[in-house]
Amino acid sequence: MTSDPDPIASSSPDRAGNRHEIVRRANVELVFQSIVDHAPVSRASLVSLTRLSKPTVLRLVAALEQEGLIRRATPGASVRRGAGRIPVVYEPDPDAAYVIGVDVGGTKLAAALADLAGNVRAEAEIPTPRSGAEALLVELADLTQGLAEGLGIPWDRVAAVTVGTPGVENADGTIRLADNIPGLGSTPLAT
């Protein structure tokens, strides 16, 4: 009886490169999330929290700082106690990116723009258009872009927009079972 070769053991250099990239991304996410959860946090604490090697943590912290996702912070009292040098500590840079969440309801569209630290910076509500999904898409674009413009945030700094709608998403991005919003069943929203 023969079996298929182990795809990991017999991987090509391209597959090995892909695995390396997957591990690198996971490590970046782990370090960044640890900074978000424990800020202000030192590099030594990040080594302990993530269980990654010191060189890996140092490299990833430097990359995150260079990308502008984190910044040096003022150490808190718990970090400053004891003798010796005060460690460099990091925190997320809340202005590095922004996200927008929109709730599409039968009577209103409610949207909020938040910074990277989760602080809501702006909110807005408008009536849900009754003239169909095309009008809804126009209103969603105007609403989300208006939130950013109102704060002087360039649109390219908005990292993600998430839209919640009633109903169930079809594979083609249309929405079924949202009868209270005309046209959702024929216009793809998820793109």
Tab-separated table of C-alpha atoms in Angstrom:
chain	number	residue	atom	x	y	z
A	1	MET	CA	0.000	0.000	0.000
A	2	THR	CA	1.416	3.348	-0.963
A	3	SER	CA	0.575	6.629	0.571
A	4	ASP	CA	0.874	10.151	-0.656
A	5	PRO	CA	4.108	11.805	0.342
A	6	ASP	CA	3.976	14.153	3.275
A	7	PRO	CA	3.485	17.606	1.700
A	8	ILE	CA	5.402	19.269	4.517
A	9	ALA	CA	8.338	16.872	4.556
A	10	SER	CA	8.718	16.867	0.781
A	11	SER	CA	7.996	20.516	0.213
A	12	SER	CA	9.735	22.549	-2.404
A	13	PRO	CA	11.717	25.681	-1.573
A	14	ASP	CA	8.644	27.719	-2.528
A	15	ARG	CA	6.541	25.870	0.035
A	16	ALA	CA	9.235	26.340	2.646
A	17	GLY	CA	9.227	30.058	1.853
A	18	ASN	CA	5.452	30.153	2.239
A	19	ARG	CA	5.671	28.417	5.622
A	20	HIS	CA	8.360	30.871	6.695
A	21	GLU	CA	6.122	33.778	5.699
A	22	ILE	CA	3.152	32.290	7.573
A	23	VAL	CA	5.251	31.886	10.729
A	24	ARG	CA	6.643	35.417	10.372
A	25	ARG	CA	3.145	36.890	10.039
A	26	ALA	CA	1.927	34.905	13.037
A	27	ASN	CA	4.870	36.171	15.085
A	28	VAL	CA	4.224	39.773	14.036
A	29	GLU	CA	0.574	39.405	15.068
A	30	LEU	CA	1.578	37.818	18.368
A	31	VAL	CA	4.021	40.607	19.237
A	32	PHE	CA	1.608	43.338	18.150
A	33	GLN	CA	-1.302	41.838	20.102
A	34	SER	CA	0.929	41.505	23.170
A	35	ILE	CA	1.793	45.194	22.889
A	36	VAL	CA	-1.898	46.074	22.557
A	37	ASP	CA	-2.835	43.909	25.559
A	38	HIS	CA	0.013	44.912	27.884
A	39	ALA	CA	1.042	48.463	26.899
A	40	PRO	CA	3.236	50.052	27.943
A	41	VAL	CA	5.423	46.962	27.639
A	42	SER	CA	9.176	46.461	27.386
A	43	ARG	CA	10.947	44.257	24.873
A	44	ALA	CA	12.099	41.971	27.697
A	45	SER	CA	8.488	41.553	28.796
A	46	LEU	CA	7.501	40.796	25.206
A	47	VAL	CA	10.066	37.986	25.107
A	48	SER	CA	8.472	36.522	28.224
A	49	LEU	CA	4.883	37.070	27.048
A	50	THR	CA	5.352	35.676	23.546
A	51	ARG	CA	7.994	33.035	24.319
A	52	LEU	CA	9.780	34.089	21.146
A	53	SER	CA	13.549	34.517	21.084
A	54	LYS	CA	15.013	37.866	22.043
A	55	PRO	CA	16.442	38.502	18.527
A	56	THR	CA	13.056	37.719	16.974
A	57	VAL	CA	11.222	40.082	19.328
A	58	LEU	CA	13.797	42.842	18.793
A	59	ARG	CA	13.512	42.489	15.006
A	60	LEU	CA	9.700	42.465	15.052
A	61	VAL	CA	9.450	45.427	17.443
A	62	ALA	CA	11.822	47.394	15.209
A	63	ALA	CA	9.723	46.510	12.141
A	64	LEU	CA	6.446	47.470	13.862
A	65	GLU	CA	7.973	50.754	15.010
A	66	GLN	CA	9.310	51.483	11.528
A	67	GLU	CA	5.867	50.778	10.051
A	68	GLY	CA	4.402	53.294	12.505
A	69	LEU	CA	2.111	50.757	14.179
A	70	ILE	CA	3.738	51.134	17.595
A	71	ARG	CA	5.598	53.922	19.342
A	72	ARG	CA	7.811	54.379	22.337
A	73	ALA	CA	5.830	55.208	25.443
A	74	THR	CA	6.451	56.671	28.858
A	75	PRO	CA	7.112	53.829	31.289
A	76	GLY	CA	4.476	53.367	33.972
A	77	ALA	CA	5.332	53.173	37.667
A	78	SER	CA	5.371	49.361	37.604
A	79	VAL	CA	8.011	49.402	34.867
A	80	ARG	CA	10.171	52.051	36.589
A	81	ARG	CA	10.622	50.386	39.974
A	82	GLY	CA	14.014	48.997	40.855
A	83	ALA	CA	17.545	50.105	40.160
A	84	GLY	CA	19.182	50.412	36.797
A	85	ARG	CA	18.173	51.845	33.487
A	86	ILE	CA	14.561	52.517	32.707
A	87	PRO	CA	13.575	50.130	29.919
A	88	VAL	CA	12.201	51.340	26.617
A	89	VAL	CA	8.515	50.498	26.486
A	90	TYR	CA	6.081	50.411	23.610
A	91	GLU	CA	2.414	51.010	22.977
A	92	PRO	CA	0.261	50.892	19.845
A	93	ASP	CA	0.156	54.167	17.944
A	94	PRO	CA	-3.583	54.825	17.929
A	95	ASP	CA	-3.303	57.044	14.859
A	96	ALA	CA	-1.463	54.452	12.763
A	97	ALA	CA	-4.709	53.240	11.216
A	98	TYR	CA	-8.443	53.544	11.579
A	99	VAL	CA	-11.409	51.228	11.154
A	100	ILE	CA	-15.054	51.899	10.461
A	101	GLY	CA	-17.989	49.774	11.496
A	102	VAL	CA	-21.430	50.244	9.962
A	103	ASP	CA	-24.729	48.763	11.107
A	104	VAL	CA	-27.285	48.616	8.309
A	105	GLY	CA	-30.730	48.600	9.793
A	106	GLY	CA	-34.205	48.792	8.351
A	107	THR	CA	-34.588	52.420	9.446
A	108	LYS	CA	-31.064	53.788	9.890
A	109	LEU	CA	-27.395	53.375	9.009
A	110	ALA	CA	-25.218	53.809	12.093
A	111	ALA	CA	-21.444	54.131	11.667
A	112	ALA	CA	-18.468	54.624	13.952
A	113	LEU	CA	-14.818	55.327	13.196
A	114	ALA	CA	-12.254	54.066	15.713
A	115	ASP	CA	-8.497	54.335	16.011
A	116	LEU	CA	-6.092	51.436	16.339
A	117	ALA	CA	-6.509	51.436	20.128
A	118	GLY	CA	-10.268	51.009	19.777
A	119	ASN	CA	-11.189	54.577	20.765
A	120	VAL	CA	-14.300	55.718	18.913
A	121	ARG	CA	-13.380	59.008	17.259
A	122	ALA	CA	-16.599	59.766	15.381
A	123	GLU	CA	-20.127	58.440	14.985
A	124	ALA	CA	-22.946	59.205	12.575
A	125	GLU	CA	-26.455	58.027	11.769
A	126	ILE	CA	-28.575	58.582	8.691
A	127	PRO	CA	-31.886	57.114	7.528
A	128	THR	CA	-31.624	53.909	5.520
A	129	PRO	CA	-32.422	54.722	1.893
A	130	ARG	CA	-35.652	53.095	0.756
A	131	SER	CA	-34.909	53.315	-2.973
A	132	GLY	CA	-32.854	50.134	-3.255
A	133	ALA	CA	-29.415	48.658	-2.812
A	134	GLU	CA	-27.657	50.982	-5.288
A	135	ALA	CA	-28.754	53.985	-3.214
A	136	LEU	CA	-27.657	52.110	-0.092
A	137	LEU	CA	-24.160	51.623	-1.547
A	138	VAL	CA	-23.907	55.330	-2.360
A	139	GLU	CA	-25.020	56.269	1.155
A	140	LEU	CA	-22.567	53.781	2.726
A	141	ALA	CA	-19.687	55.273	0.734
A	142	ASP	CA	-20.703	58.840	1.606
A	143	LEU	CA	-21.215	57.988	5.274
A	144	THR	CA	-17.899	56.187	5.763
A	145	GLN	CA	-15.843	58.675	3.772
A	146	GLY	CA	-17.589	61.543	5.557
A	147	LEU	CA	-16.546	60.183	8.952
A	148	ALA	CA	-12.898	60.126	7.877
A	149	GLU	CA	-13.042	63.515	6.146
A	150	GLY	CA	-14.718	65.078	9.182
A	151	LEU	CA	-11.649	64.211	11.234
A	152	GLY	CA	-9.181	65.117	8.509
A	153	ILE	CA	-8.145	61.477	8.104
A	154	PRO	CA	-6.978	60.546	4.596
A	155	TRP	CA	-8.969	57.609	3.220
A	156	ASP	CA	-5.818	55.531	2.769
A	157	ARG	CA	-5.399	55.530	6.571
A	158	VAL	CA	-8.708	53.643	6.941
A	159	ALA	CA	-7.516	50.040	7.138
A	160	ALA	CA	-10.911	48.335	7.156
A	161	VAL	CA	-14.622	48.954	6.836
A	162	THR	CA	-16.978	46.327	8.205
A	163	VAL	CA	-20.658	46.400	7.367
A	164	GLY	CA	-23.231	44.433	9.309
A	165	THR	CA	-26.543	43.798	7.602
A	166	PRO	CA	-29.654	41.846	8.378
A	167	GLY	CA	-30.020	38.612	6.483
A	168	VAL	CA	-27.592	35.976	5.288
A	169	GLU	CA	-24.770	36.527	2.811
A	170	ASN	CA	-24.814	34.488	-0.377
A	171	ALA	CA	-21.606	33.287	-2.035
A	172	ASP	CA	-21.895	36.103	-4.601
A	173	GLY	CA	-22.055	38.835	-1.925
A	174	THR	CA	-25.780	39.429	-2.185
A	175	ILE	CA	-27.904	39.221	0.946
A	176	ARG	CA	-30.978	37.050	1.372
A	177	LEU	CA	-33.627	37.274	4.066
A	178	ALA	CA	-33.293	41.057	4.374
A	179	ASP	CA	-36.724	42.003	3.123
A	180	ASN	CA	-36.801	45.261	5.074
A	181	ILE	CA	-34.056	46.702	2.816
A	182	PRO	CA	-35.124	46.637	-0.843
A	183	GLY	CA	-32.617	45.351	-3.362
A	184	LEU	CA	-30.132	43.597	-1.082
A	185	GLY	CA	-30.938	40.287	-2.692
A	186	SER	CA	-29.741	41.450	-6.112
A	187	THR	CA	-26.753	43.718	-5.376
A	188	PRO	CA	-23.450	42.351	-4.061
A	189	LEU	CA	-22.413	44.212	-0.907
A	190	ALA	CA	-19.491	42.003	0.082
A	191	THR	CA	-16.623	42.836	-2.232
